[in-house]
C-alpha cells in the first residue's frame, strides 16, 4: 500500500467526520438507496456532482461521461437511466454541462484527437444545427460556452426521447428532466430554463404512443 496511501488516509478521515455527525449514517446508508435525483454530467474532475450540489452519499445517482452526452446507442448511459427511473424511481433527471468544457471545445475544432473524435461527432452535429448562431459570436470563449449550453439542451431532449422516460410518463410516474450548466470560474450552477415534465412537451416526431 505504498502507492496512493494518502487516499486511504483521507478516506478514513472522511468516514470519521461523517460518523461524528451521525454515528448511524453508514448503517442506514447500507440498507437502502433512495435518491430522488439522477445527475448526468461531464467526466471533468473539476465538476463532481455531490460536491457542487452539497449532497451526501445516497442523495444523488450519478452518470458521467465526456461532455455529458446522452447517445441513443450508449447502453451504459441508457442502463443508468433505466435503473434510476424504473428501480430507484427518481423524480428528477438533471443534465448538467459546464462552461469551458474541453470536449465541446475540441468539437468546435478540426484537430484529430483519436478515438474520442467519434464521440465528439455528436457535438459537431449540434454545432452544425446552430452554426450560423455560433459563428456570429466573435469571442472564442463565448462561442464554446454557447455550444456548451446548446449541448445541454440537446441532451435533455435525448433523455426525453428514450423509451425509458416516455414509458415512465405513460405510467403516470412523476419525472422531470432539467438542463443546467455549471461555471468552474465561480462555482455556481445556472438553470438553462429547460424542464420537461411529460411527453406533450416534446416534438411529435419523437413522441411514442
mmCIF file of C-alpha atoms in Angstrom:
data_model
loop_
_atom_site.group_PDB
_atom_site.id
_atom_site.type_symbol
_atom_site.label_atom_id
_atom_site.label_comp_id
_atom_site.label_asym_id
_atom_site.label_seq_id
_atom_site.Cartn_x
_atom_site.Cartn_y
_atom_site.Cartn_z
ATOM 1 C CA UNK A 1 0.000 0.000 0.000
ATOM 2 C CA UNK A 2 2.962 2.286 -0.587
ATOM 3 C CA UNK A 3 1.359 3.875 -3.635
ATOM 4 C CA UNK A 4 -1.597 6.227 -3.109
ATOM 5 C CA UNK A 5 -1.590 5.572 0.630
ATOM 6 C CA UNK A 6 -2.867 9.134 1.110
ATOM 7 C CA UNK A 7 -6.168 8.066 -0.479
ATOM 8 C CA UNK A 8 -6.812 5.560 2.287
ATOM 9 C CA UNK A 9 -5.869 8.046 4.980
ATOM 10 C CA UNK A 10 -8.164 10.696 3.502
ATOM 11 C CA UNK A 11 -10.959 8.126 3.262
ATOM 12 C CA UNK A 12 -10.646 7.232 6.950
ATOM 13 C CA UNK A 13 -10.701 10.887 7.961
ATOM 14 C CA UNK A 14 -13.768 11.483 5.783
ATOM 15 C CA UNK A 15 -15.607 8.475 7.238
ATOM 16 C CA UNK A 16 -14.717 9.587 10.763
ATOM 17 C CA UNK A 17 -16.102 13.079 10.117
ATOM 18 C CA UNK A 18 -19.378 11.634 8.843
ATOM 19 C CA UNK A 19 -19.717 9.261 11.809
ATOM 20 C CA UNK A 20 -19.066 12.068 14.300
ATOM 21 C CA UNK A 21 -22.052 13.947 12.864
ATOM 22 C CA UNK A 22 -24.254 10.838 12.593
ATOM 23 C CA UNK A 23 -22.942 7.614 14.168
ATOM 24 C CA UNK A 24 -25.563 5.515 12.331
ATOM 25 C CA UNK A 25 -25.111 7.157 8.914
ATOM 26 C CA UNK A 26 -23.312 4.298 7.157
ATOM 27 C CA UNK A 27 -25.502 1.648 8.786
ATOM 28 C CA UNK A 28 -28.619 3.353 7.450
ATOM 29 C CA UNK A 29 -26.988 4.021 4.085
ATOM 30 C CA UNK A 30 -26.077 0.344 3.626
ATOM 31 C CA UNK A 31 -29.703 -0.749 3.976
ATOM 32 C CA UNK A 32 -31.159 1.123 1.019
ATOM 33 C CA UNK A 33 -30.548 3.536 -1.857
ATOM 34 C CA UNK A 34 -33.377 6.022 -2.397
ATOM 35 C CA UNK A 35 -32.089 9.083 -4.273
ATOM 36 C CA UNK A 36 -34.596 11.397 -5.906
ATOM 37 C CA UNK A 37 -32.118 12.665 -8.495
ATOM 38 C CA UNK A 38 -30.175 11.280 -11.438
ATOM 39 C CA UNK A 39 -27.297 13.524 -12.460
ATOM 40 C CA UNK A 40 -25.892 13.164 -15.985
ATOM 41 C CA UNK A 41 -22.734 15.220 -16.078
ATOM 42 C CA UNK A 42 -19.296 15.613 -17.564
ATOM 43 C CA UNK A 43 -16.329 13.477 -16.508
ATOM 44 C CA UNK A 44 -14.268 16.626 -15.873
ATOM 45 C CA UNK A 45 -12.540 16.221 -12.496
ATOM 46 C CA UNK A 46 -13.479 19.797 -11.575
ATOM 47 C CA UNK A 47 -17.218 19.041 -11.673
ATOM 48 C CA UNK A 48 -18.035 16.412 -9.006
ATOM 49 C CA UNK A 49 -21.821 16.203 -8.732
ATOM 50 C CA UNK A 50 -22.116 15.534 -4.994
ATOM 51 C CA UNK A 51 -19.627 18.253 -4.097
ATOM 52 C CA UNK A 52 -21.075 21.094 -6.148
ATOM 53 C CA UNK A 53 -24.645 20.296 -5.032
ATOM 54 C CA UNK A 54 -23.528 19.807 -1.408
ATOM 55 C CA UNK A 55 -25.219 16.412 -1.188
ATOM 56 C CA UNK A 56 -24.375 13.440 0.975
ATOM 57 C CA UNK A 57 -23.798 9.872 -0.243
ATOM 58 C CA UNK A 58 -27.122 8.275 -1.137
ATOM 59 C CA UNK A 59 -28.815 11.517 -2.217
ATOM 60 C CA UNK A 60 -27.865 11.642 -5.901
ATOM 61 C CA UNK A 61 -27.373 8.898 -8.505
ATOM 62 C CA UNK A 62 -24.639 9.854 -10.967
ATOM 63 C CA UNK A 63 -23.604 9.074 -14.542
ATOM 64 C CA UNK A 64 -20.714 10.967 -16.103
ATOM 65 C CA UNK A 65 -19.044 10.904 -19.491
ATOM 66 C CA UNK A 66 -17.073 13.292 -21.665
ATOM 67 C CA UNK A 67 -19.246 16.331 -22.437
ATOM 68 C CA UNK A 68 -22.336 14.908 -20.663
ATOM 69 C CA UNK A 69 -23.781 13.220 -23.743
ATOM 70 C CA UNK A 70 -26.903 11.054 -23.927
ATOM 71 C CA UNK A 71 -26.493 8.973 -27.063
ATOM 72 C CA UNK A 72 -29.180 6.504 -28.098
ATOM 73 C CA UNK A 73 -26.673 3.742 -28.782
ATOM 74 C CA UNK A 74 -24.818 4.193 -25.487
ATOM 75 C CA UNK A 75 -26.160 1.271 -23.465
ATOM 76 C CA UNK A 76 -24.087 2.299 -20.460
ATOM 77 C CA UNK A 77 -25.936 5.600 -20.169
ATOM 78 C CA UNK A 78 -29.289 4.051 -21.082
ATOM 79 C CA UNK A 79 -28.850 1.341 -18.448
ATOM 80 C CA UNK A 80 -28.160 4.000 -15.817
ATOM 81 C CA UNK A 81 -31.285 5.918 -16.852
ATOM 82 C CA UNK A 82 -33.405 2.760 -16.791
ATOM 83 C CA UNK A 83 -32.178 1.731 -13.345
ATOM 84 C CA UNK A 84 -32.666 5.233 -11.978
ATOM 85 C CA UNK A 85 -36.188 5.582 -13.395
ATOM 86 C CA UNK A 86 -37.591 2.075 -13.053
ATOM 87 C CA UNK A 87 -35.850 0.769 -9.928
ATOM 88 C CA UNK A 88 -34.835 3.822 -7.893
ATOM 89 C CA UNK A 89 -37.893 5.808 -9.044
ATOM 90 C CA UNK A 90 -36.019 9.094 -9.213
ATOM 91 C CA UNK A 91 -38.205 12.151 -9.652
ATOM 92 C CA UNK A 92 -35.671 14.341 -11.432
ATOM 93 C CA UNK A 93 -33.090 13.762 -14.151
ATOM 94 C CA UNK A 94 -30.581 16.600 -14.339
ATOM 95 C CA UNK A 95 -28.355 17.009 -17.373
ATOM 96 C CA UNK A 96 -25.582 19.370 -16.334
ATOM 97 C CA UNK A 97 -22.836 20.625 -18.570
ATOM 98 C CA UNK A 98 -20.201 23.154 -17.651
ATOM 99 C CA UNK A 99 -18.722 26.225 -19.282
ATOM 100 C CA UNK A 100 -15.330 25.800 -20.875
ATOM 101 C CA UNK A 101 -15.904 22.081 -21.485
ATOM 102 C CA UNK A 102 -12.844 20.587 -23.192
ATOM 103 C CA UNK A 103 -14.940 18.109 -25.161
ATOM 104 C CA UNK A 104 -17.137 20.861 -26.561
ATOM 105 C CA UNK A 105 -14.096 22.996 -27.375
ATOM 106 C CA UNK A 106 -12.475 20.081 -29.212
ATOM 107 C CA UNK A 107 -15.681 19.512 -31.194
ATOM 108 C CA UNK A 108 -15.524 23.099 -32.460
ATOM 109 C CA UNK A 109 -12.084 22.480 -33.968
ATOM 110 C CA UNK A 110 -10.711 20.183 -36.658
ATOM 111 C CA UNK A 111 -7.714 18.738 -34.866
ATOM 112 C CA UNK A 112 -7.520 14.947 -34.705
ATOM 113 C CA UNK A 113 -7.588 13.539 -31.158
ATOM 114 C CA UNK A 114 -8.011 9.817 -31.756
ATOM 115 C CA UNK A 115 -10.848 7.537 -30.698
ATOM 116 C CA UNK A 116 -12.649 10.355 -28.913
ATOM 117 C CA UNK A 117 -13.291 12.090 -32.248
ATOM 118 C CA UNK A 118 -16.055 9.556 -32.898
ATOM 119 C CA UNK A 119 -17.699 10.513 -29.611
ATOM 120 C CA UNK A 120 -17.316 14.239 -30.247
ATOM 121 C CA UNK A 121 -19.070 13.988 -33.609
ATOM 122 C CA UNK A 122 -22.311 14.036 -31.643
ATOM 123 C CA UNK A 123 -21.422 17.564 -30.534
ATOM 124 C CA UNK A 124 -20.314 18.509 -34.043
ATOM 125 C CA UNK A 125 -23.840 17.630 -35.179
ATOM 126 C CA UNK A 126 -25.227 20.137 -32.673
ATOM 127 C CA UNK A 127 -22.744 22.739 -33.913
ATOM 128 C CA UNK A 128 -23.883 22.099 -37.496
ATOM 129 C CA UNK A 129 -27.510 22.634 -36.455
ATOM 130 C CA UNK A 130 -26.665 26.006 -34.873
ATOM 131 C CA UNK A 131 -23.601 27.013 -36.895
ATOM 132 C CA UNK A 132 -24.865 30.405 -38.028
ATOM 133 C CA UNK A 133 -25.701 31.455 -34.466
ATOM 134 C CA UNK A 134 -22.411 30.194 -33.008
ATOM 135 C CA UNK A 135 -20.204 31.562 -35.799
ATOM 136 C CA UNK A 136 -21.767 35.006 -35.353
ATOM 137 C CA UNK A 137 -20.147 35.205 -31.880
ATOM 138 C CA UNK A 138 -16.738 36.891 -32.149
ATOM 139 C CA UNK A 139 -15.235 35.781 -28.844
ATOM 140 C CA UNK A 140 -13.937 32.189 -28.891
ATOM 141 C CA UNK A 141 -14.700 31.589 -25.210
ATOM 142 C CA UNK A 142 -18.269 32.746 -25.703
ATOM 143 C CA UNK A 143 -18.626 30.511 -28.775
ATOM 144 C CA UNK A 144 -17.547 27.497 -26.726
ATOM 145 C CA UNK A 145 -19.863 28.436 -23.872
ATOM 146 C CA UNK A 146 -22.820 28.886 -26.207
ATOM 147 C CA UNK A 147 -22.251 25.421 -27.624
ATOM 148 C CA UNK A 148 -21.954 24.082 -24.060
ATOM 149 C CA UNK A 149 -25.450 25.432 -23.382
ATOM 150 C CA UNK A 150 -26.890 24.127 -26.651
ATOM 151 C CA UNK A 151 -25.335 20.746 -25.965
ATOM 152 C CA UNK A 152 -27.116 20.502 -22.610
ATOM 153 C CA UNK A 153 -30.434 21.421 -24.194
ATOM 154 C CA UNK A 154 -29.970 18.761 -26.871
ATOM 155 C CA UNK A 155 -29.088 16.109 -24.292
ATOM 156 C CA UNK A 156 -32.218 16.955 -22.301
ATOM 157 C CA UNK A 157 -34.192 16.258 -25.475
ATOM 158 C CA UNK A 158 -32.309 12.991 -25.964
ATOM 159 C CA UNK A 159 -33.214 11.877 -22.443
ATOM 160 C CA UNK A 160 -36.862 12.673 -23.092
ATOM 161 C CA UNK A 161 -36.838 10.777 -26.396
ATOM 162 C CA UNK A 162 -35.835 7.497 -24.753
ATOM 163 C CA UNK A 163 -38.431 4.765 -24.397
ATOM 164 C CA UNK A 164 -37.464 4.603 -20.720
ATOM 165 C CA UNK A 165 -38.581 8.123 -19.887
ATOM 166 C CA UNK A 166 -41.612 8.117 -22.166
ATOM 167 C CA UNK A 167 -42.852 4.835 -20.721
ATOM 168 C CA UNK A 168 -42.457 6.283 -17.232
ATOM 169 C CA UNK A 169 -44.671 9.199 -18.215
ATOM 170 C CA UNK A 170 -47.221 6.792 -19.708
ATOM 171 C CA UNK A 171 -47.362 5.009 -16.358
ATOM 172 C CA UNK A 172 -48.068 8.323 -14.680
ATOM 173 C CA UNK A 173 -44.709 8.340 -12.929
ATOM 174 C CA UNK A 174 -43.609 11.702 -11.576
ATOM 175 C CA UNK A 175 -40.480 12.578 -13.556
ATOM 176 C CA UNK A 176 -38.962 15.859 -14.719
ATOM 177 C CA UNK A 177 -35.888 16.369 -16.904
ATOM 178 C CA UNK A 178 -33.811 19.504 -16.328
ATOM 179 C CA UNK A 179 -30.981 21.278 -18.155
ATOM 180 C CA UNK A 180 -28.375 23.067 -16.037
ATOM 181 C CA UNK A 181 -24.868 24.396 -16.546
ATOM 182 C CA UNK A 182 -22.047 24.914 -14.068
ATOM 183 C CA UNK A 183 -19.356 27.573 -14.045
ATOM 184 C CA UNK A 184 -15.965 26.400 -12.852
ATOM 185 C CA UNK A 185 -14.924 30.043 -12.523
ATOM 186 C CA UNK A 186 -17.397 30.881 -9.738
ATOM 187 C CA UNK A 187 -18.770 27.511 -8.607
ATOM 188 C CA UNK A 188 -22.360 28.418 -9.461
ATOM 189 C CA UNK A 189 -24.934 26.214 -11.218
ATOM 190 C CA UNK A 190 -27.248 28.027 -13.604
ATOM 191 C CA UNK A 191 -30.678 26.857 -14.760
ATOM 192 C CA UNK A 192 -30.979 26.950 -18.567
ATOM 193 C CA UNK A 193 -34.765 27.203 -18.190
ATOM 194 C CA UNK A 194 -35.275 23.761 -19.716
ATOM 195 C CA UNK A 195 -37.600 21.492 -17.755
ATOM 196 C CA UNK A 196 -39.671 18.756 -19.396
ATOM 197 C CA UNK A 197 -42.405 17.070 -17.355
ATOM 198 C CA UNK A 198 -44.255 14.995 -19.940
ATOM 199 C CA UNK A 199 -44.417 13.669 -23.492
ATOM 200 C CA UNK A 200 -46.725 16.505 -24.524
ATOM 201 C CA UNK A 201 -43.742 18.846 -24.202
ATOM 202 C CA UNK A 202 -41.553 17.079 -26.774
ATOM 203 C CA UNK A 203 -41.761 17.101 -30.568
ATOM 204 C CA UNK A 204 -44.388 14.978 -32.312
ATOM 205 C CA UNK A 205 -41.687 13.203 -34.305
ATOM 206 C CA UNK A 206 -40.159 11.766 -31.128
ATOM 207 C CA UNK A 207 -43.365 11.104 -29.190
ATOM 208 C CA UNK A 208 -44.339 7.468 -28.898
ATOM 209 C CA UNK A 209 -47.840 6.142 -28.424
#
